[in-house]
XYZ file of N, CA, C and O in Angstrom:
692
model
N 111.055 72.159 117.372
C 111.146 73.453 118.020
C 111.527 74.497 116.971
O 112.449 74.384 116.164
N 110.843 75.337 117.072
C 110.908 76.713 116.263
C 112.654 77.623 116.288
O 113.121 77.933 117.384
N 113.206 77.854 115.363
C 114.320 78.358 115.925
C 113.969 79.641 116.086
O 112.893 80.070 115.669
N 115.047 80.540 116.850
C 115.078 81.778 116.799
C 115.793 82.839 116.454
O 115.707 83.938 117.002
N 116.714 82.481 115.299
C 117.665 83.139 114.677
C 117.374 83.696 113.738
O 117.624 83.263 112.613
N 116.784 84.773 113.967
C 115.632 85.534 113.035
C 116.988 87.119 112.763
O 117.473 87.837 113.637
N 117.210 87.158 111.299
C 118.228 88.073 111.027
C 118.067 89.693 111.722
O 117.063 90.381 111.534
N 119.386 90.189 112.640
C 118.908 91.122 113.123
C 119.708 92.274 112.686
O 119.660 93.313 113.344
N 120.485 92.177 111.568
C 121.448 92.834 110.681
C 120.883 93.480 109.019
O 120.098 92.799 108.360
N 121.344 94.703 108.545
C 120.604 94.350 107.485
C 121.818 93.723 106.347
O 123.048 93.697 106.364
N 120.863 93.292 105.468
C 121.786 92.672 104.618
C 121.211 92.981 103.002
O 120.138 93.420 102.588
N 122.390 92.556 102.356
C 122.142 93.109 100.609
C 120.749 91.596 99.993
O 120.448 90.454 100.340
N 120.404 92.433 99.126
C 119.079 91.628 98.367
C 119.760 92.159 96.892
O 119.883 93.300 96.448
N 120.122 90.915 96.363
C 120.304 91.299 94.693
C 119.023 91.056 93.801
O 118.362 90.021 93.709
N 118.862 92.114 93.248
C 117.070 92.682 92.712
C 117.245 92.704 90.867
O 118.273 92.891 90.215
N 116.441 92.554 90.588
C 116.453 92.473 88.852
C 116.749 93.331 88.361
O 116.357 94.321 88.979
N 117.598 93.704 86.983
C 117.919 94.788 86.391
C 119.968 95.371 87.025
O 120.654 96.354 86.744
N 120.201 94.235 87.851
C 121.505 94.883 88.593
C 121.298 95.992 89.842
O 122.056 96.879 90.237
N 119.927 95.571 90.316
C 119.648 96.772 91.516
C 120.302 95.802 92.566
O 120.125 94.592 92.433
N 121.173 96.373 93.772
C 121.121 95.467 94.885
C 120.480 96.477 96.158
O 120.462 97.694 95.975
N 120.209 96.168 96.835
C 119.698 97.071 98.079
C 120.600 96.297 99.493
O 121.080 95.168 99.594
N 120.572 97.164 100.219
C 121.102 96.465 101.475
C 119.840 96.889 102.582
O 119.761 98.116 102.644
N 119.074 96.360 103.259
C 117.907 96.052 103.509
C 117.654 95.898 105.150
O 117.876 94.740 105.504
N 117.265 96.732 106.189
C 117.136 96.086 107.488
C 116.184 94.760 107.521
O 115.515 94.756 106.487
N 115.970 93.944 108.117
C 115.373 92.919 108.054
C 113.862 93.393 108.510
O 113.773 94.313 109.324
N 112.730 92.798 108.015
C 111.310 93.111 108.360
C 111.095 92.668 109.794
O 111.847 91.695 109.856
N 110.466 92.803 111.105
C 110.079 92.079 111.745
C 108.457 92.429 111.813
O 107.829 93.034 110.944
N 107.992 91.961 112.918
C 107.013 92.137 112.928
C 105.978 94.284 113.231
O 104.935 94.772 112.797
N 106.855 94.688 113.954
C 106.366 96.018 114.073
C 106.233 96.689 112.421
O 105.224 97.237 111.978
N 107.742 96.444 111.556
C 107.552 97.193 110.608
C 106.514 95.777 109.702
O 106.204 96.247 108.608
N 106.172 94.896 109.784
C 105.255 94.565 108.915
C 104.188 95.014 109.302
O 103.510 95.542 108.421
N 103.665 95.001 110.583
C 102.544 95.468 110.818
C 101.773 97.213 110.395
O 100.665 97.688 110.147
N 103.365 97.715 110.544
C 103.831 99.167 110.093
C 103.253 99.487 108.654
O 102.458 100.368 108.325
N 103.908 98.476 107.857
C 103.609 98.282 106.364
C 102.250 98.033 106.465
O 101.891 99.194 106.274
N 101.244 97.440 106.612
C 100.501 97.076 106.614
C 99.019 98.198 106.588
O 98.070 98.448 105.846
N 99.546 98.606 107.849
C 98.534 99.666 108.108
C 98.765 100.979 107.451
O 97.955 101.901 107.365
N 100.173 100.930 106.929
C 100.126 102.057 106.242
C 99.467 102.030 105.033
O 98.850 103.039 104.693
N 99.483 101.167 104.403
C 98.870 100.757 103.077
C 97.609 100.958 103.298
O 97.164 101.881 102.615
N 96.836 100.445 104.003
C 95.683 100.537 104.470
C 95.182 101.552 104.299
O 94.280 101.690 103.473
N 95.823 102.914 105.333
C 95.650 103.849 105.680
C 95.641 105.076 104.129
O 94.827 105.975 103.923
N 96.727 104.711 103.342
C 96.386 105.129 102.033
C 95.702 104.810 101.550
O 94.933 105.728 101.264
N 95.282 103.537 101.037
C 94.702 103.202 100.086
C 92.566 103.522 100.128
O 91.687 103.559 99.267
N 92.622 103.705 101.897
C 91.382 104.334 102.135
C 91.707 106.341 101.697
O 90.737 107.021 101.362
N 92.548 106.719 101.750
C 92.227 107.969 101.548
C 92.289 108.293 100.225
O 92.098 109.444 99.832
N 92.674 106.880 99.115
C 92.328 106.882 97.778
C 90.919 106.979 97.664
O 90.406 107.769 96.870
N 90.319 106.306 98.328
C 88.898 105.299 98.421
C 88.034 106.655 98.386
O 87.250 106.927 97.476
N 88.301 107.511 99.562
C 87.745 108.590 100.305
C 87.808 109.503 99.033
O 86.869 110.289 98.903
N 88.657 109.506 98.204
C 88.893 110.795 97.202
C 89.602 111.842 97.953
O 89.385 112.942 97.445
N 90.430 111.898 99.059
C 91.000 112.398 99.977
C 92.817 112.501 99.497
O 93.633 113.338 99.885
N 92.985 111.613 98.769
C 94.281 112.176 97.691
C 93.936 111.525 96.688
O 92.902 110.876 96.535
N 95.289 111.769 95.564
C 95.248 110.792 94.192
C 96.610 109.851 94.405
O 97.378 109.820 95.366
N 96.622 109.340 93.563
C 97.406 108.374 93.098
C 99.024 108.355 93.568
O 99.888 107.658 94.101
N 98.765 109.628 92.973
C 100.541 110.303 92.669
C 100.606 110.918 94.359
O 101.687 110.885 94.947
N 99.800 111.274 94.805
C 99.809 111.895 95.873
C 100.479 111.051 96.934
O 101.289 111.477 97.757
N 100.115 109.993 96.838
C 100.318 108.817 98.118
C 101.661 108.286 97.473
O 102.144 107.367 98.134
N 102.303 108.595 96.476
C 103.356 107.510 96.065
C 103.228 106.761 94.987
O 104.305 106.293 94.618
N 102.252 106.450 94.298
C 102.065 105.245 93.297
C 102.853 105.914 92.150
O 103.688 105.258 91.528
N 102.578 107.338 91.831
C 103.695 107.502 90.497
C 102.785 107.986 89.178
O 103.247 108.716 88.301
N 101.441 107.471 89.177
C 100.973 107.664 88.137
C 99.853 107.175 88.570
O 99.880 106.499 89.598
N 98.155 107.490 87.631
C 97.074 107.499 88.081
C 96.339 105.951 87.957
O 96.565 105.095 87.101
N 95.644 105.908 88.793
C 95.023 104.413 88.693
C 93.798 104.148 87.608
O 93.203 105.113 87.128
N 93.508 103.004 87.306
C 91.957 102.791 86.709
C 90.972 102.861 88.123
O 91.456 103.164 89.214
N 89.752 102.586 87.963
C 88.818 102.785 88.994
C 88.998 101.642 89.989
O 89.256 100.475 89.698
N 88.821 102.154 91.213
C 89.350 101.432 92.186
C 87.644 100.604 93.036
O 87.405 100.370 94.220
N 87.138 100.468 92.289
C 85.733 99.853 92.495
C 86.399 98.418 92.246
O 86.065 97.425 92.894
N 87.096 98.412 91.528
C 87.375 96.621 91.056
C 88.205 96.020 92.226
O 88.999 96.831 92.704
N 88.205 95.019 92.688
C 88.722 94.176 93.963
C 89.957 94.256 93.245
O 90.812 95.087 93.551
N 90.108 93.393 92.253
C 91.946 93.439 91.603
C 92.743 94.049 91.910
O 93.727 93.827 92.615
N 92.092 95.625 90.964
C 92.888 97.123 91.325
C 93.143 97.388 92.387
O 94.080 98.146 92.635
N 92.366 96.830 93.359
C 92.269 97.403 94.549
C 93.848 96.916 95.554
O 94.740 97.524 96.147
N 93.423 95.245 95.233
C 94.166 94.012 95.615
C 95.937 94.077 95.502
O 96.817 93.693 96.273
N 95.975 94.786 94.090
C 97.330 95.139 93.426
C 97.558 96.486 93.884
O 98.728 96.543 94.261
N 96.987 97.582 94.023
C 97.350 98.925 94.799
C 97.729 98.454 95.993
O 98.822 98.931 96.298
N 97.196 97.546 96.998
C 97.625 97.353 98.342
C 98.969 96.736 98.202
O 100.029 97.004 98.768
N 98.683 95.895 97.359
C 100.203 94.756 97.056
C 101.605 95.509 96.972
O 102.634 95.208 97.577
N 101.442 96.366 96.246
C 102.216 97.745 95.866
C 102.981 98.800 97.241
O 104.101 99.234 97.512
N 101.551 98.853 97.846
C 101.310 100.146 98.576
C 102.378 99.246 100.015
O 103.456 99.714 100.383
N 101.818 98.057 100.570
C 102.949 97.434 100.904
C 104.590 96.958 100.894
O 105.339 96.568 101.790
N 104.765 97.176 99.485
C 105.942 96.873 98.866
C 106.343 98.020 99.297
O 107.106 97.885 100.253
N 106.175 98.981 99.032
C 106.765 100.350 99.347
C 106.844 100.823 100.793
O 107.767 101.566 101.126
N 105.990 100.459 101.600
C 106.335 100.555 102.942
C 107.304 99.614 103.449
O 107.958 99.892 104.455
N 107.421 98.738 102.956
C 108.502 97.916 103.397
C 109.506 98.706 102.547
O 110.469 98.712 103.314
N 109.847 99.286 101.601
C 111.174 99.640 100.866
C 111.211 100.515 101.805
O 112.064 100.202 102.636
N 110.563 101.664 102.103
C 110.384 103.098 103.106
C 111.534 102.582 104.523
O 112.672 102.947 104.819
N 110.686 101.701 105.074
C 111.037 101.534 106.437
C 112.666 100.837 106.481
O 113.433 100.931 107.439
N 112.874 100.304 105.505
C 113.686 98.904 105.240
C 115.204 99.698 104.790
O 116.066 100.340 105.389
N 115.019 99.340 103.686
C 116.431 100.004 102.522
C 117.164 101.200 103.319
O 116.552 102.185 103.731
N 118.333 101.028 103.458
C 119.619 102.298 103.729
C 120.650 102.094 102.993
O 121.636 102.577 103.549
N 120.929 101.560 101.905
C 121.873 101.630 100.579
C 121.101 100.726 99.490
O 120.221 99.871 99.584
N 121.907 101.361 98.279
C 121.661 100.672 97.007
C 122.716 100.885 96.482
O 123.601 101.614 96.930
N 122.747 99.883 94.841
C 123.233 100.236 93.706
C 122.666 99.691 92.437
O 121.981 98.718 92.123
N 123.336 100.913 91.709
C 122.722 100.425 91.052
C 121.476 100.943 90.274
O 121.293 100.566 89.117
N 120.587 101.831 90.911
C 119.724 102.766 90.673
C 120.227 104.284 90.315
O 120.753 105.112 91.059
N 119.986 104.347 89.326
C 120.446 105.678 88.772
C 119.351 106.501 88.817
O 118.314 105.862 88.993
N 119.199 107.712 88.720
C 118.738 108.858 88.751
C 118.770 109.314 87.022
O 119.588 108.942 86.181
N 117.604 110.227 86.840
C 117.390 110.937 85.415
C 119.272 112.024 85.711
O 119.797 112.733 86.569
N 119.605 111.406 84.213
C 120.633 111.855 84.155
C 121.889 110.390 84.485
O 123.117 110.412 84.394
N 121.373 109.754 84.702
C 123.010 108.204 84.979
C 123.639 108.387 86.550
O 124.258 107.415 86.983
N 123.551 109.226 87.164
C 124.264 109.695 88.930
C 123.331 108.741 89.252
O 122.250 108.502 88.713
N 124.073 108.026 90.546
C 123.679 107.580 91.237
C 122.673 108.249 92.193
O 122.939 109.341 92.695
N 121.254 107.455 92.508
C 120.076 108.296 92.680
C 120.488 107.886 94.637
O 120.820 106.823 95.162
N 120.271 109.204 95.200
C 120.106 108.887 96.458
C 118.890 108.039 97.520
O 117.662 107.955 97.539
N 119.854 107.583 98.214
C 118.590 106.677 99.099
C 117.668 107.654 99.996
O 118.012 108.475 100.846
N 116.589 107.356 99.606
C 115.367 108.093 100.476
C 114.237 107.340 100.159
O 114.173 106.530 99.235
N 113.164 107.681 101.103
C 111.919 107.271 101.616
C 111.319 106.903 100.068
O 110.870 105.881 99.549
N 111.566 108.335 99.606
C 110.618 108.848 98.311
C 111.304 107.595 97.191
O 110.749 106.626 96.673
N 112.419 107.982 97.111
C 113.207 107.017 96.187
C 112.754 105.567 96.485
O 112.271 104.977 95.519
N 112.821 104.934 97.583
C 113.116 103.779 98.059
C 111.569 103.155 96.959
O 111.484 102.104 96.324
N 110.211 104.645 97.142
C 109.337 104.009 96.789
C 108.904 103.899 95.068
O 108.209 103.081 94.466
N 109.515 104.886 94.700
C 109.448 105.045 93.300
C 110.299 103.455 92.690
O 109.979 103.119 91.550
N 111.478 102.413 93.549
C 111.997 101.616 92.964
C 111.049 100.716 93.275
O 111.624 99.663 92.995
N 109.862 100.395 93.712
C 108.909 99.345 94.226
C 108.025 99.899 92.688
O 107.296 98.996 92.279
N 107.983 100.972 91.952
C 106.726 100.929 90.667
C 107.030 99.956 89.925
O 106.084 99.451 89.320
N 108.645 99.256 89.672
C 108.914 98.156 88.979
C 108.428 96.436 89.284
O 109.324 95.803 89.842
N 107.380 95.776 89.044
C 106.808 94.788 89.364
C 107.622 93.817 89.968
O 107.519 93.389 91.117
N 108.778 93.373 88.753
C 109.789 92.411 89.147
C 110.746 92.532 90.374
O 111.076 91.637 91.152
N 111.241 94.296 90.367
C 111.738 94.663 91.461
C 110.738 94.577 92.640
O 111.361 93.994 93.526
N 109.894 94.776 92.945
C 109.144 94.757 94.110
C 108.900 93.338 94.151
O 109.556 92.826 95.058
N 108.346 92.684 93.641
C 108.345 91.329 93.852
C 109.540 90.448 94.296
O 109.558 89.894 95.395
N 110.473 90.352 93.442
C 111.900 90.090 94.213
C 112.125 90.715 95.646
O 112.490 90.172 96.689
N 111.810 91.966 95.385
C 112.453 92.581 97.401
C 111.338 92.500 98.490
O 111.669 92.298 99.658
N 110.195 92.631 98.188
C 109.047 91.443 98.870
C 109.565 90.527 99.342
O 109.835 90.628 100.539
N 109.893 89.372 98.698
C 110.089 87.797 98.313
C 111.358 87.360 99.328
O 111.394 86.434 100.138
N 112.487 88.457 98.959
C 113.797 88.274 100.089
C 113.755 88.522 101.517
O 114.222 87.953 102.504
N 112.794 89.920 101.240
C 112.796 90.572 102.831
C 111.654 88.998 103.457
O 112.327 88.113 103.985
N 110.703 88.830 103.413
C 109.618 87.713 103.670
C 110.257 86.474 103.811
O 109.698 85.743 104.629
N 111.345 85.965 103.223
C 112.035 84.797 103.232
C 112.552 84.652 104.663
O 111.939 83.682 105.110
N 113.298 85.083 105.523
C 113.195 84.647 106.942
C 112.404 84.334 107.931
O 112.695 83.647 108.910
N 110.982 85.041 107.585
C 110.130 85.109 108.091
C 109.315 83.314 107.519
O 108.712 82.477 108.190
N 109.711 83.343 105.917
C 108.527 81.912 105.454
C 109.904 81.049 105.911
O 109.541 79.950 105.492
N 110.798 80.886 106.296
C 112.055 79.801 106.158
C 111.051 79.708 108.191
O 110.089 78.941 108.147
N 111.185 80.108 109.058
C 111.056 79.850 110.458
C 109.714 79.215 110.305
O 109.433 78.250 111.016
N 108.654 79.795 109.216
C 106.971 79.068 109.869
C 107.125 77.438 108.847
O 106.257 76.565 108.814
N 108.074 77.413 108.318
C 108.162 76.201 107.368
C 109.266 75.025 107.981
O 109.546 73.944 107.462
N 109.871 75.696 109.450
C 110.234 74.910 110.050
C 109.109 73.769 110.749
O 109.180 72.552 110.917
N 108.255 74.593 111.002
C 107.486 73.986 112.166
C 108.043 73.797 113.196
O 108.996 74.491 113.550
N 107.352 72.379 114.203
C 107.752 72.512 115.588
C 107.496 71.244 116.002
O 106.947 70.594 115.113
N 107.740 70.452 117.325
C 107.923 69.517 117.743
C 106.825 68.855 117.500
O 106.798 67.640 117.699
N 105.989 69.373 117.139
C 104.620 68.245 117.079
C 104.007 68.498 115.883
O 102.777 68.538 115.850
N 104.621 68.665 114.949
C 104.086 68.973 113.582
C 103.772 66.876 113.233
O 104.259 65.840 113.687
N 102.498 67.298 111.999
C 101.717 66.145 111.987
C 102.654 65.205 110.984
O 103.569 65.681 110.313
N 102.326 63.952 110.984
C 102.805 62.914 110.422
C 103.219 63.413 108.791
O 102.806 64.420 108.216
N 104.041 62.506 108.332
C 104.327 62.742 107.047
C 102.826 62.465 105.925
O 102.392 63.171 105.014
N 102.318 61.097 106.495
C 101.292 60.701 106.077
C 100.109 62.027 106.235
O 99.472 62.218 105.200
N 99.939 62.477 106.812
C 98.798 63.436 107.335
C 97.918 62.417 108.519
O 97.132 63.054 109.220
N 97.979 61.266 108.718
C 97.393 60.919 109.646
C 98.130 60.761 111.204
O 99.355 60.857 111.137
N 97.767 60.610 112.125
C 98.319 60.265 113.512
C 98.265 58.571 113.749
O 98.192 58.144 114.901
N 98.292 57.943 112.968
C 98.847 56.567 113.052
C 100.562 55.976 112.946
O 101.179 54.944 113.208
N 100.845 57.373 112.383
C 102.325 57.336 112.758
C 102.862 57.717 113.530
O 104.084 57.719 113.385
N 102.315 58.235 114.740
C 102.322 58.379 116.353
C 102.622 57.435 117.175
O 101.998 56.374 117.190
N 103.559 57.683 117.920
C 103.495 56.701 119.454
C 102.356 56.672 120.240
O 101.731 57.627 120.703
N 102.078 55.108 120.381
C 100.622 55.240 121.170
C 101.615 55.837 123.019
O 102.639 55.383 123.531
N 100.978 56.604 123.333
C 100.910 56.845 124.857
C 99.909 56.669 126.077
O 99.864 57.104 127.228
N 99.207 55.915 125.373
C 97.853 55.378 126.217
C 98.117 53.722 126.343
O 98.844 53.346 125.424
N 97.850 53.009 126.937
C 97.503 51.654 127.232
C 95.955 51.512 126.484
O 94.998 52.205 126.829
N 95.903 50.555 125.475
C 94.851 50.118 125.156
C 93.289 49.834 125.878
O 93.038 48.724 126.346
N 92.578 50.624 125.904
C 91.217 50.944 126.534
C 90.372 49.057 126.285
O 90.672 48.288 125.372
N 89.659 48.865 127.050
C 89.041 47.743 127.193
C 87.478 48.113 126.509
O 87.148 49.279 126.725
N 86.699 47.477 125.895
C 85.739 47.770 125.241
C 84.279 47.876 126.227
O 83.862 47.153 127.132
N 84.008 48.503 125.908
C 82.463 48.923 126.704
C 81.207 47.881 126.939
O 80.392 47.303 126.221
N 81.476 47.956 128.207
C 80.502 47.003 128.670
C 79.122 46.890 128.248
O 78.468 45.914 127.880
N 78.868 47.950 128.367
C 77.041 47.855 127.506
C 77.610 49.045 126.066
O 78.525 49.858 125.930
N 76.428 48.529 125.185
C 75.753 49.422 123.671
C 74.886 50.662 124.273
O 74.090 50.625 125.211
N 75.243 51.698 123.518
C 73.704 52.357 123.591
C 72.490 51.375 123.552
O 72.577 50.160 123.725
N 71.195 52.167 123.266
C 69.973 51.255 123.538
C 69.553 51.045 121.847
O 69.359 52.008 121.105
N 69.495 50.180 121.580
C 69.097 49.770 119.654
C 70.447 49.689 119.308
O 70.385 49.819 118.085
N 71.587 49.563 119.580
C 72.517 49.338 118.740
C 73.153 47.858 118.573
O 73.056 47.048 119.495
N 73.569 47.655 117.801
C 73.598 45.751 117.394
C 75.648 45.796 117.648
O 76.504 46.427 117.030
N 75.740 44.982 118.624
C 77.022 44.917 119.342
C 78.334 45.010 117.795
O 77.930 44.886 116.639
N 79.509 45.190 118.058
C 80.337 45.436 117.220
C 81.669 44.279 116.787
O 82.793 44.132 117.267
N 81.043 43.672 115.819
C 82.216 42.324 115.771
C 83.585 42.812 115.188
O 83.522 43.813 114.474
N 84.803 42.250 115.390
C 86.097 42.514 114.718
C 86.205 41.244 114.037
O 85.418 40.302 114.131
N 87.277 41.311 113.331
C 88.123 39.862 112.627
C 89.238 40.211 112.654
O 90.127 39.466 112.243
C-alpha cells in the first residue's frame, strides 16, 4: 500500500555553494503549474514573441531548432518555476555588493541559472514525490520478475479433453 505522508510543510534544502532555501513542498498543481509554464514560455521563444532574457533565462540562447537546446531550456525553464512557486527563504545568496539578496519570484529564478544549484533543488523538491512511486503497492511483481513466486489461488485446471484439429496431443515427464 502506497503511503500518504506526502510533506505538507515547507522545509530547508541545503544547495551547493552554501545556498540553503527553505522550500514549500511541490505537489501536483504546482508541478503541473511548472510545467505548463515552461511550456508556455518556451513557445513564445519559439514564436519570436520574447527573448531569452525576457522570459527569465538571464542571457541569450544558441538556436533553438536543436532538440538539446530546446530539451535544456525546458529543463531550466522548469527549475525556475518550481523555485518561483516554491522558495520563501534563503541563505546564503548574496546580492551584487555581499547583502543578503532578497527572496522574490525574479531572484528565486536567477538562482536556478546555476546548473548544480538547480539540479540539487530539482532533485530535493522531486524526492518525496520519487521516495512514494518507489514504494510501490500491494501487488507489486515478484522479486524474480516472474509470477511463479505467487500464491497459486486457483485449484489446478484438469487438461482438455479434445486438441484443436491437426494438433499431436501434449506429453509431460
Amino acid at each position: 500500500m502506497r503511503s500518504l505522508a506526502f510533506p505538507k510543510e515547507p522545509r530547508w534544502l541545503d544547495l551547493p555553494r552554501g545556498v540553503r532555501v527553505l522550500a514549500r513542498p511541490i505537489d501536483t498543481s504546482l508541478h503541473h503549474a511548472a510545467i505548463q509554464q515552461a511550456a508556455r514560455k518556451l513557445a513564445r521563444l519559439l514564436k519570436g514573441q520574447a527573448t531569452a532574457v525576457e522570459i527569465g533565462l538571464g542571457f541569450d540562447l544558441p538556436a533553438l531548432d536543436d532538440q538539446d537546446i530546446r530539451a535544456g531550456v525546458t529543463q531550466l525553464l522548469i527549475a525556475q518555476a518550481f523555485a518561483r512557486f516554491t522558495i520563501v527563504e534563503w541563505e546564503g545568496v548574496p546580492a551584487i555588493g555581499g547583502d543578503p539578496a532578497p527572496v522574490s519570484p525574479d531572484s528565486a529564478c536567477e538562482l536556478m541559472l546555476w546548473p548544480d544549484i538547480a539540479e540539487s533543488f530539482v532533485t530535493q523538491q522531486l524526492s518525496p514525490i520519487e521516495a512514494v512511486a518507489a514504494e510501490g503497492n500491494a501487488s507489486a511483481p515478484s522479486p524474480t520478475g516472474i509470477s511463479a513466486a505467487a500464491a497459486r489461488i486457483a485449484e489446478t485446471a484438469a487438461p482438455p479433453n479434445s486438441l484443436a484439429p491437426g494438433t499431436a496431443p501434449v506429453t509431460t515427464t
